[in-house]
JSON list of C-alpha atoms in Angstrom, two decimals:
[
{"chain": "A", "resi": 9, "resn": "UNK", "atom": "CA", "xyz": [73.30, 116.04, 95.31]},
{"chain": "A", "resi": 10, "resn": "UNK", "atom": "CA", "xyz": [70.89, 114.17, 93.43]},
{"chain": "A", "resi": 11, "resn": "UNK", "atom": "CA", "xyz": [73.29, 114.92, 89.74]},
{"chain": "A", "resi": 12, "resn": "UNK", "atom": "CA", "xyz": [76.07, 113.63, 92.01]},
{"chain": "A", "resi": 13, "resn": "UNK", "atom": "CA", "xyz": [74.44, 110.33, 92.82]},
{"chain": "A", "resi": 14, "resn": "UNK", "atom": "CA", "xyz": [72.99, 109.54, 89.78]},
{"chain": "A", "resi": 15, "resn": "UNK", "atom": "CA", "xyz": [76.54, 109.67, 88.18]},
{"chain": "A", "resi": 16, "resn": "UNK", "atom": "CA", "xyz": [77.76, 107.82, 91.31]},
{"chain": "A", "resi": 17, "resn": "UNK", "atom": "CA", "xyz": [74.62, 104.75, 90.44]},
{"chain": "A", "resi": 18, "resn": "UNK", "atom": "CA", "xyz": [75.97, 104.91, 87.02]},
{"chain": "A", "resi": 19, "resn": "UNK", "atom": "CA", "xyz": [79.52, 103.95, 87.76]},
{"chain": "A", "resi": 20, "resn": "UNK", "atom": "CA", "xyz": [77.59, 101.25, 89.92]},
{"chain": "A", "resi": 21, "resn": "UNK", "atom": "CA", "xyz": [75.33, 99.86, 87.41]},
{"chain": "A", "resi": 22, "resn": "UNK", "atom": "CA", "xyz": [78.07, 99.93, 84.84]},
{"chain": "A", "resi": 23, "resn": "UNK", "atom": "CA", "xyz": [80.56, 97.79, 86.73]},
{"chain": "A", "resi": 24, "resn": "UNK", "atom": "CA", "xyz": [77.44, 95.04, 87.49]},
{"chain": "A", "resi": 25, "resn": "UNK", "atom": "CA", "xyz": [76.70, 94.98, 83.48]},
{"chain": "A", "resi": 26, "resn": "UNK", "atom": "CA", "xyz": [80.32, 94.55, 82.89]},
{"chain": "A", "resi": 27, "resn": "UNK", "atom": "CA", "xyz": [80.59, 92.21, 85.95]},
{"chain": "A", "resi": 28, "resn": "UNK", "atom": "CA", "xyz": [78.09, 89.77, 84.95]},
{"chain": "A", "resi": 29, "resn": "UNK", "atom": "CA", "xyz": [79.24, 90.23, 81.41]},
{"chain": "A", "resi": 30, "resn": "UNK", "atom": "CA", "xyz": [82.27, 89.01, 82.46]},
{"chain": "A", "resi": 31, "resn": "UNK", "atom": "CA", "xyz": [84.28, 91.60, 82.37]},
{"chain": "A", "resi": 32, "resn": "UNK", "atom": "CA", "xyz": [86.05, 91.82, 86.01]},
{"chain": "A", "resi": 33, "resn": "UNK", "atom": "CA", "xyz": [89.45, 91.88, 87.20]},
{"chain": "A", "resi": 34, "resn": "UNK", "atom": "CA", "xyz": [90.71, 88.45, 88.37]},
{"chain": "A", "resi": 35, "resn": "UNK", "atom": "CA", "xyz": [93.22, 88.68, 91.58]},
{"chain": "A", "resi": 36, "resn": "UNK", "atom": "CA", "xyz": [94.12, 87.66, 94.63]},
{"chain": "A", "resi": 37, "resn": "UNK", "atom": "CA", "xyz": [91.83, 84.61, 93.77]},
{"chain": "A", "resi": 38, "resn": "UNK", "atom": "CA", "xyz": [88.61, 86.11, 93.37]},
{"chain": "A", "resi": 39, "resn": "UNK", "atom": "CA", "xyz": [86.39, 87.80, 90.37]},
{"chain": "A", "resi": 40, "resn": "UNK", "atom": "CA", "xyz": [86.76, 91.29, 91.21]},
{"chain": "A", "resi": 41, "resn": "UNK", "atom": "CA", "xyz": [84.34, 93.59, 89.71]},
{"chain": "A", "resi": 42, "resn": "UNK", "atom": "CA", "xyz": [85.54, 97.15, 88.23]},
{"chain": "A", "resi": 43, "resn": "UNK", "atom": "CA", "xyz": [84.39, 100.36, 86.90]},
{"chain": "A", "resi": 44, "resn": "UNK", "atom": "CA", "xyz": [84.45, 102.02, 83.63]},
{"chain": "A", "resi": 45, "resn": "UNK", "atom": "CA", "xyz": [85.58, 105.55, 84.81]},
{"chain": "A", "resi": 46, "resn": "UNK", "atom": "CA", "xyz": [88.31, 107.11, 87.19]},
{"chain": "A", "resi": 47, "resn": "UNK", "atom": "CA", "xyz": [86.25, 107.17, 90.20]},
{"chain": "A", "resi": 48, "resn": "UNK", "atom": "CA", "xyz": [85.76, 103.75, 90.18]},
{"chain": "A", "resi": 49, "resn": "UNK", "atom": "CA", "xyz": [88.39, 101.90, 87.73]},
{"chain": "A", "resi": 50, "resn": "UNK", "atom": "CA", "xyz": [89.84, 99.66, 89.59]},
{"chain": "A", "resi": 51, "resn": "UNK", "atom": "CA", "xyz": [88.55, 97.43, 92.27]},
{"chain": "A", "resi": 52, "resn": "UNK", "atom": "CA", "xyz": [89.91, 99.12, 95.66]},
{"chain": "A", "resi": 53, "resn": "UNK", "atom": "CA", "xyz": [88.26, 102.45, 93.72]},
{"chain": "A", "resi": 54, "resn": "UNK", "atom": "CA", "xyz": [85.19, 101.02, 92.93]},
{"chain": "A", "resi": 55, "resn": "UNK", "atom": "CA", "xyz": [84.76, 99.69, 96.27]},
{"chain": "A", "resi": 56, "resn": "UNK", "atom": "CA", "xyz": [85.74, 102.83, 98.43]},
{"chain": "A", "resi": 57, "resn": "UNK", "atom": "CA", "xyz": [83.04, 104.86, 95.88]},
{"chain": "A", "resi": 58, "resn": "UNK", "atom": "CA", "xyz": [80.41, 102.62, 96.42]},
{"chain": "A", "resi": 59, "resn": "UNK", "atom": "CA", "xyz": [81.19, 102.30, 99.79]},
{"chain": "A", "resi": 60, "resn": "UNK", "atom": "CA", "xyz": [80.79, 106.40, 100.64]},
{"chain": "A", "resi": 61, "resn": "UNK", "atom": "CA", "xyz": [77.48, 106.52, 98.53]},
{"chain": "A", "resi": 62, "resn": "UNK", "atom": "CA", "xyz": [75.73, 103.97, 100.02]},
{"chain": "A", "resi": 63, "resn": "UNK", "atom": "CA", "xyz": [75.29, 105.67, 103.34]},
{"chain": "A", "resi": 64, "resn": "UNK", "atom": "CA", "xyz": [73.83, 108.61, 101.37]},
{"chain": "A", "resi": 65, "resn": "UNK", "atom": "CA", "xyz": [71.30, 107.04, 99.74]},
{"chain": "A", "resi": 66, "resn": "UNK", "atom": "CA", "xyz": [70.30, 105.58, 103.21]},
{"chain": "A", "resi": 67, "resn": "UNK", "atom": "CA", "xyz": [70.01, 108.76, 104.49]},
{"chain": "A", "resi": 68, "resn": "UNK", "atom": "CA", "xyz": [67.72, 109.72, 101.50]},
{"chain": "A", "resi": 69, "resn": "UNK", "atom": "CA", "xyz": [65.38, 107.22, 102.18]},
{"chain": "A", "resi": 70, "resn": "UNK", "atom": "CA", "xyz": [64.33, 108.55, 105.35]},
{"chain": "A", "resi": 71, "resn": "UNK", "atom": "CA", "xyz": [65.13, 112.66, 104.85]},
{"chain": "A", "resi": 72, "resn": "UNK", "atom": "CA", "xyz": [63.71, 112.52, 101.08]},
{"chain": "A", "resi": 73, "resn": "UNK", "atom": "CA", "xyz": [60.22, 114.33, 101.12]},
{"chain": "A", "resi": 74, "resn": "UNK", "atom": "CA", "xyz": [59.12, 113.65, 97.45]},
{"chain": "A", "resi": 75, "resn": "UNK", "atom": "CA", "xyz": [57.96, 109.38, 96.96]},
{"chain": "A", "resi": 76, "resn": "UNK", "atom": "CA", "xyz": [59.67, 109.18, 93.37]},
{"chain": "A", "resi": 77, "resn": "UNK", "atom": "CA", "xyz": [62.94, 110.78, 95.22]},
{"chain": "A", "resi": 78, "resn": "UNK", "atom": "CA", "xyz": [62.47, 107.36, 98.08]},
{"chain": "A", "resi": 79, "resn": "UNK", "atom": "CA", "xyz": [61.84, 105.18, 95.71]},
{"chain": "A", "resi": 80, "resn": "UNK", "atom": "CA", "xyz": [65.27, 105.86, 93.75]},
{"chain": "A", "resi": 81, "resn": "UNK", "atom": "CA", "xyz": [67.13, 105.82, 96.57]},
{"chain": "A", "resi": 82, "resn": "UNK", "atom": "CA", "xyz": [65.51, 102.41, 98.19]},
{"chain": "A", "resi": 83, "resn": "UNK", "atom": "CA", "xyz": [66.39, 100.59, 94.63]},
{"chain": "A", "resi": 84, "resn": "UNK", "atom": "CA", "xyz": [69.82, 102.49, 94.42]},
{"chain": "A", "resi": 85, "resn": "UNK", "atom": "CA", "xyz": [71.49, 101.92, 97.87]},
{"chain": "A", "resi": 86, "resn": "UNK", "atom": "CA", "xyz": [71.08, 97.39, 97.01]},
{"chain": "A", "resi": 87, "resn": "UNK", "atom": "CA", "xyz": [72.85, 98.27, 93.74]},
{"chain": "A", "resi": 88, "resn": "UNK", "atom": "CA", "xyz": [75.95, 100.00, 95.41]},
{"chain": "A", "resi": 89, "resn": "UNK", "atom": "CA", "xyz": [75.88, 97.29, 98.18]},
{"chain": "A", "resi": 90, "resn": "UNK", "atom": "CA", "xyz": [75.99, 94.40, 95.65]},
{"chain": "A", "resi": 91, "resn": "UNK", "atom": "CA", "xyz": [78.64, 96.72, 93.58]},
{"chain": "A", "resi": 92, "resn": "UNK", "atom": "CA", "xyz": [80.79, 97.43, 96.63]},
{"chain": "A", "resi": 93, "resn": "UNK", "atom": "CA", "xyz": [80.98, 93.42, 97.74]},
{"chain": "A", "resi": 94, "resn": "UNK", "atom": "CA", "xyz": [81.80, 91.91, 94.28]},
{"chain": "A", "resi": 95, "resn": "UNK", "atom": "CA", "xyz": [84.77, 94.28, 94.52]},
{"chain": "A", "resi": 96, "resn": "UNK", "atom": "CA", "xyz": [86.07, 91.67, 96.94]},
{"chain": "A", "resi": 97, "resn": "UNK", "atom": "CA", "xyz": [87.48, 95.05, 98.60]},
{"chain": "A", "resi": 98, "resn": "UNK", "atom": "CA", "xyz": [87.91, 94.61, 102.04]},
{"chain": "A", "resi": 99, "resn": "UNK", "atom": "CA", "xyz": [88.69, 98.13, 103.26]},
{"chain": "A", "resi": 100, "resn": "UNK", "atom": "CA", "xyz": [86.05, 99.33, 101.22]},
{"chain": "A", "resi": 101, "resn": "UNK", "atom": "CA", "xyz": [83.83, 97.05, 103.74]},
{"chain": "A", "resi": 102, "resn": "UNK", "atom": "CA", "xyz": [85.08, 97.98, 106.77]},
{"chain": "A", "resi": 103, "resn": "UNK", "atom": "CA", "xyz": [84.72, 101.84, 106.01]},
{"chain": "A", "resi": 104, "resn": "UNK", "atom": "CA", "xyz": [81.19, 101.19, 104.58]},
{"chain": "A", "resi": 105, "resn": "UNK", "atom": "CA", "xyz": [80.23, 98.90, 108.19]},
{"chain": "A", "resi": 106, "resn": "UNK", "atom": "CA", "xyz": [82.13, 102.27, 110.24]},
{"chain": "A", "resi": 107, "resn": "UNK", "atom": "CA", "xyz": [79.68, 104.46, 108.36]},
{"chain": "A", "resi": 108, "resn": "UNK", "atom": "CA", "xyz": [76.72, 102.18, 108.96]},
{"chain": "A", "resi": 109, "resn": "UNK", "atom": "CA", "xyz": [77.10, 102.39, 112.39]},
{"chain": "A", "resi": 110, "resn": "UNK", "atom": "CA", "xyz": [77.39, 106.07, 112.80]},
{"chain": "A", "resi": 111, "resn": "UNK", "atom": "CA", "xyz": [74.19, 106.10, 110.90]},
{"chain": "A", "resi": 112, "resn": "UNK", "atom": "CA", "xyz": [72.68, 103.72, 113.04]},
{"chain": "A", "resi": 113, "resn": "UNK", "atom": "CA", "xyz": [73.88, 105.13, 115.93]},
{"chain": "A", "resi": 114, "resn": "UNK", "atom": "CA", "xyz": [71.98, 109.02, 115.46]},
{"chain": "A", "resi": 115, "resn": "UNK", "atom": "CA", "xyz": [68.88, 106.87, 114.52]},
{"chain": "A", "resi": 116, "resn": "UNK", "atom": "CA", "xyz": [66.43, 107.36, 116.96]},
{"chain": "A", "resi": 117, "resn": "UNK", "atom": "CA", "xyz": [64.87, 104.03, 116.53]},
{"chain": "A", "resi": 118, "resn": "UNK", "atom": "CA", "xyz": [67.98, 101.79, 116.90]},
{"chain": "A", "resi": 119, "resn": "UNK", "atom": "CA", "xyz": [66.53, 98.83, 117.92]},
{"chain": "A", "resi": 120, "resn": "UNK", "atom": "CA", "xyz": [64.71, 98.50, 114.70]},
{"chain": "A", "resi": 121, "resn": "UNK", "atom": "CA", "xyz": [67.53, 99.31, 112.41]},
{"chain": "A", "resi": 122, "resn": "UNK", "atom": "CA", "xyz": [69.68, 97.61, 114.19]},
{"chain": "A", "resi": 123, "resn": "UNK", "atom": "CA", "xyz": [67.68, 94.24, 114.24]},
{"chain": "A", "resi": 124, "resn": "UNK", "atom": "CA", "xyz": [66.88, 95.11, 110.54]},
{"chain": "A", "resi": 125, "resn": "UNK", "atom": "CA", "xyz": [71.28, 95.50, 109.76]},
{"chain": "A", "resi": 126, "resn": "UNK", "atom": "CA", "xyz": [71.59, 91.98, 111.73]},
{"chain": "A", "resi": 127, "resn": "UNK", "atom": "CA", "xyz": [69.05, 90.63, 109.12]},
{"chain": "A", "resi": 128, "resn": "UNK", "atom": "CA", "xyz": [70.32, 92.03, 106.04]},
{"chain": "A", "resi": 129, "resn": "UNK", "atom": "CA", "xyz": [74.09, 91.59, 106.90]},
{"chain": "A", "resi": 130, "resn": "UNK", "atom": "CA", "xyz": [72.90, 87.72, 107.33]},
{"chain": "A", "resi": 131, "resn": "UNK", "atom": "CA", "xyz": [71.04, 87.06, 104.35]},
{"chain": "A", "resi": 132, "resn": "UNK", "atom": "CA", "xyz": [73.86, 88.92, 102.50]},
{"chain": "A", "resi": 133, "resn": "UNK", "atom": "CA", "xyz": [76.49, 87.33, 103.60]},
{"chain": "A", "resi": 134, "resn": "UNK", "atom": "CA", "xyz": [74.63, 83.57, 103.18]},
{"chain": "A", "resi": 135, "resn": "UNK", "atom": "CA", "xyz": [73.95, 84.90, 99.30]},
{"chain": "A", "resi": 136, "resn": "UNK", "atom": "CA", "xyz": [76.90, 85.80, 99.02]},
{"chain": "A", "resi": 137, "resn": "UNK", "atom": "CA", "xyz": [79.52, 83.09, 96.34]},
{"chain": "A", "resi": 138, "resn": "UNK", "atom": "CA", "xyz": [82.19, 81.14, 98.20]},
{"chain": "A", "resi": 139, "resn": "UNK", "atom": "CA", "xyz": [84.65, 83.39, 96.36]},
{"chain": "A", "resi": 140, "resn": "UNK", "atom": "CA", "xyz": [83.75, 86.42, 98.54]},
{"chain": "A", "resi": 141, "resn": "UNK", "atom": "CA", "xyz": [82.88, 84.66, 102.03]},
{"chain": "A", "resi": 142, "resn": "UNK", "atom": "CA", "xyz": [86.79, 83.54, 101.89]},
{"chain": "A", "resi": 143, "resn": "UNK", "atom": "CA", "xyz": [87.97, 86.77, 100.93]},
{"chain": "A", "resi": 144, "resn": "UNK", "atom": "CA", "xyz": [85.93, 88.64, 104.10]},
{"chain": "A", "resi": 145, "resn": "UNK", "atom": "CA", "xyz": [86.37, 85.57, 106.05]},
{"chain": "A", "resi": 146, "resn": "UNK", "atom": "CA", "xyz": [89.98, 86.69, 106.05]},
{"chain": "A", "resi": 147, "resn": "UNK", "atom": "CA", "xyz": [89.30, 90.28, 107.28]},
{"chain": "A", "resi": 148, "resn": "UNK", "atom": "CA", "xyz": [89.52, 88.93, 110.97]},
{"chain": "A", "resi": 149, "resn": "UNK", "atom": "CA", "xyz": [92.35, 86.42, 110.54]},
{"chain": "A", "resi": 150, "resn": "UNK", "atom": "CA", "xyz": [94.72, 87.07, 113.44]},
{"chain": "A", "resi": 151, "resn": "UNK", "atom": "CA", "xyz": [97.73, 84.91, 111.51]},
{"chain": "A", "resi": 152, "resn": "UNK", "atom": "CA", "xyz": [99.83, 86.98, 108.92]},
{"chain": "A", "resi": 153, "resn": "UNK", "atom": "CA", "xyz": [101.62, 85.27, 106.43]},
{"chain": "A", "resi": 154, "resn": "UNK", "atom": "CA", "xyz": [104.42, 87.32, 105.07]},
{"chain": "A", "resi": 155, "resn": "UNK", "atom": "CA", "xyz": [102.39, 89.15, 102.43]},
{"chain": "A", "resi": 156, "resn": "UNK", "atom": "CA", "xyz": [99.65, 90.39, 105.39]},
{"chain": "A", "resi": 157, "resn": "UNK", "atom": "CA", "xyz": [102.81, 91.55, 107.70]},
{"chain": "A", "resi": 158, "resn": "UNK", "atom": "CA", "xyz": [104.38, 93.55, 105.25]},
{"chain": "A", "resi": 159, "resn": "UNK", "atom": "CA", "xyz": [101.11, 95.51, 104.11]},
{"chain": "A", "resi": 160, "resn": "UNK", "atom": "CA", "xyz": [100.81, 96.15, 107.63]},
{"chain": "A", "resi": 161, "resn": "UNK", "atom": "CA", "xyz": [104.54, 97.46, 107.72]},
{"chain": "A", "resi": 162, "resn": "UNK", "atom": "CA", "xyz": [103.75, 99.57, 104.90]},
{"chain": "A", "resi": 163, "resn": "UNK", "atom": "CA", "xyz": [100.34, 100.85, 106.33]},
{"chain": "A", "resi": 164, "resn": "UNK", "atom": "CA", "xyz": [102.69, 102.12, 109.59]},
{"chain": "A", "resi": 165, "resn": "UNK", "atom": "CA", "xyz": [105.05, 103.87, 107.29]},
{"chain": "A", "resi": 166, "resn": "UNK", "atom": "CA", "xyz": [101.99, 105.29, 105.72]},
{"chain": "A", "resi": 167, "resn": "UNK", "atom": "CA", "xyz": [100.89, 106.43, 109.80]},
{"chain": "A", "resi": 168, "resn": "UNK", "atom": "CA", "xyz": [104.73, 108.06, 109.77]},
{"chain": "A", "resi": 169, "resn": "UNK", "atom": "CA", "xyz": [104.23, 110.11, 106.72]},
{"chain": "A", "resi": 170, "resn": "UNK", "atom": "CA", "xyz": [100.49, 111.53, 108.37]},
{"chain": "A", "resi": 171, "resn": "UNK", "atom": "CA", "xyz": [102.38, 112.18, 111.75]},
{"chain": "A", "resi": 172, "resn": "UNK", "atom": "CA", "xyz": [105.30, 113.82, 109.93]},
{"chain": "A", "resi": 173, "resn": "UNK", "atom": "CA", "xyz": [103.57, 116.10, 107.06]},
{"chain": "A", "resi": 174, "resn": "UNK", "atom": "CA", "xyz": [99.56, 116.41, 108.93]},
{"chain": "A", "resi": 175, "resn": "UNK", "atom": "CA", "xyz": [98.66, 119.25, 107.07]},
{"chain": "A", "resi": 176, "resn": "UNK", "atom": "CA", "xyz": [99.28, 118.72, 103.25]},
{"chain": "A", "resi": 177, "resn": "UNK", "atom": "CA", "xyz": [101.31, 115.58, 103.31]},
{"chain": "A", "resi": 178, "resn": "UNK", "atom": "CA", "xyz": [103.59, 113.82, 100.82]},
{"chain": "A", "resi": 179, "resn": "UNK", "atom": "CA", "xyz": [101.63, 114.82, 98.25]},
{"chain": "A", "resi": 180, "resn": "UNK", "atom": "CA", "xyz": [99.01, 112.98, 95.63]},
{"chain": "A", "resi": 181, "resn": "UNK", "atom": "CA", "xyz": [100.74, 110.11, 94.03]},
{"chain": "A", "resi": 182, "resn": "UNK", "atom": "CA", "xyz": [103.69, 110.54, 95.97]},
{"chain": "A", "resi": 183, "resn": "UNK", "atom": "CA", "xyz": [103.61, 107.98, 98.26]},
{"chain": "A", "resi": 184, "resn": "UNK", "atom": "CA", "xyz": [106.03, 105.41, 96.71]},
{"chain": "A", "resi": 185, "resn": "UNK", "atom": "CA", "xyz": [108.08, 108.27, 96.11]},
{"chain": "A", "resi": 186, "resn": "UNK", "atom": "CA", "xyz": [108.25, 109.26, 99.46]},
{"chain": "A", "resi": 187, "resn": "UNK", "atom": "CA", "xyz": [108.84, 106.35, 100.93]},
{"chain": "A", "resi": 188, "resn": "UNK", "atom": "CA", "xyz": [111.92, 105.23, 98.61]},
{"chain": "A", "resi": 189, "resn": "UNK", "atom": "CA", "xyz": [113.19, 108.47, 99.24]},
{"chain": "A", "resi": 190, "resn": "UNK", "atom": "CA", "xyz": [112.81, 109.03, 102.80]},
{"chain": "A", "resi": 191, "resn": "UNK", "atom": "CA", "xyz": [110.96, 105.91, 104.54]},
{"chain": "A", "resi": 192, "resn": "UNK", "atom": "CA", "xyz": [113.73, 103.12, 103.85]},
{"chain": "A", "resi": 193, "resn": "UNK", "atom": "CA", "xyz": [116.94, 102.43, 104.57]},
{"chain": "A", "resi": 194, "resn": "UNK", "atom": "CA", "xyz": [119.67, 103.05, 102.58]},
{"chain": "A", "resi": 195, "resn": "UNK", "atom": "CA", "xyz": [120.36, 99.29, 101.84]},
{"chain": "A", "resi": 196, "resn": "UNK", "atom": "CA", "xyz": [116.86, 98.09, 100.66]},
{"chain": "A", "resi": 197, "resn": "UNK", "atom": "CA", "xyz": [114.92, 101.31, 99.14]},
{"chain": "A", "resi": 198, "resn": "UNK", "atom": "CA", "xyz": [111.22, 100.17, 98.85]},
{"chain": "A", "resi": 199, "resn": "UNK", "atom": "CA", "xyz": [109.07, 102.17, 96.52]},
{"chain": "A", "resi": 200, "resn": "UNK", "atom": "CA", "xyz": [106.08, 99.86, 97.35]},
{"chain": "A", "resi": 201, "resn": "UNK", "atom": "CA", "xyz": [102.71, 101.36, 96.88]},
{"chain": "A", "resi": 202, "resn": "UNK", "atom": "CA", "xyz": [100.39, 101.73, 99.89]},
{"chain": "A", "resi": 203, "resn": "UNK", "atom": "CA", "xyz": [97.94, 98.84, 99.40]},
{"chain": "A", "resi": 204, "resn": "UNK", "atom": "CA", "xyz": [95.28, 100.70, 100.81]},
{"chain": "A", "resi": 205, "resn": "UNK", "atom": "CA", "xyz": [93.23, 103.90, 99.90]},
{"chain": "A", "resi": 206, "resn": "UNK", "atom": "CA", "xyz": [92.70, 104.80, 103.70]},
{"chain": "A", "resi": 207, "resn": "UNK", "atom": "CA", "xyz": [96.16, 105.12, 104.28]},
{"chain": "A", "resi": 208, "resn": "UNK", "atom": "CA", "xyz": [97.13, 106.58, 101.12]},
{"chain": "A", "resi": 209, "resn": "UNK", "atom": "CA", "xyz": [94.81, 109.74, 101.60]},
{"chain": "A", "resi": 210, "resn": "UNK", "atom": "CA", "xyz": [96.06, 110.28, 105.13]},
{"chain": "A", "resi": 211, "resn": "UNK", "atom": "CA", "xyz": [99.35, 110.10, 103.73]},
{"chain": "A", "resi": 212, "resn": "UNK", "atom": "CA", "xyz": [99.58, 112.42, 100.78]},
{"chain": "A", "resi": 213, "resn": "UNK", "atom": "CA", "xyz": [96.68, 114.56, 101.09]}
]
């Protein structure tokens, strides 16, 4: 476990040197941060990895018996945090908030972690650069422009391809394959890519 996250706070650390190098991915209007290896090269990658360790290291700091073992996790879960929100990844957010609140919710003292979440989710987002408040601002936008409606069109096809194929699905890297192939209409074949990891695992694992 502990091998597992120390290569996980390396891809972490790594992508905050580079970031404030400035090295970082610039789209959708935003400085996104990256990584330097596979599990974390782009910035949806990056994200979604930082976003599954974090809640581990959390866990650490109240299960870990030894003080050296607590004290690594307490200064490694702010690092994936910080790493996981200059990603400007907003899926990566809301599946790091889901797991947050299961966590919360099995605490037996959720008043005070919950009051303490408030807090840091606060100061957080107040710290956070105008860049990023827009981007997660936008997370609970109820207008679509055309771009947001036809994500949203492709997420659904991505919901077809987990109803039709639950057990192994389309297959890894398949889904633009799969849904030229079989997902479109005859007239306008779209080979567009899923847009989001979520949906892409459901889909072709």
């Amino acid at each position: 476990l502990w091998t597992y996250l120390c290569l996980m706070l390396y891809v972490g650390i790594s992508s905050l040197v580079n970031y404030f190098g400035g090295h970082y991915l610039f789209a959708q209007g935003i400085d996104r941060a990256v990584g330097l290896t596979s599990a974390g090269g782009g910035p949806n990658e990056l994200g979604t990895t930082m976003a599954v360790t974090l809640p581990i290291f959390l866990l650490l700091i109240g299960g870990e018996s030894s003080k050296p073992g607590k004290l690594a996790a307490m200064l490694a879960a702010p690092v994936c945090a910080v790493a996981m929100l200059l990603t400007g990844s907003r899926a990566s957010l809301l599946a790091c908030l889901t797991g947050l609140h299961v966590l919360w919710w099995r605490s037996r003292r959720r008043l005070l972690w919950g009051a303490l979440g408030v807090v840091a989710c606060v100061i957080g987002f107040v710290l956070l650069p105008s860049q990023y408040k827009t981007r997660y601002e936008t997370t609970t936008h109820k207008s679509l422009n055309a771009s947001s409606a036809y994500r949203i069109k492709t997420w659904l096809t991505g919901v077809e391809m987990m109803i039709d194929r639950p057990v192994f699905g389309v297959g890894a890297g398949c889904f633009g394959a799969a849904r030229g192939k079989s997902y479109s209409s005859s007239g306008h074949r779209s080979f567009i890519e899923s847009q989001s990891l979520n949906i892409q695992v459901v889909s072709e694992l």
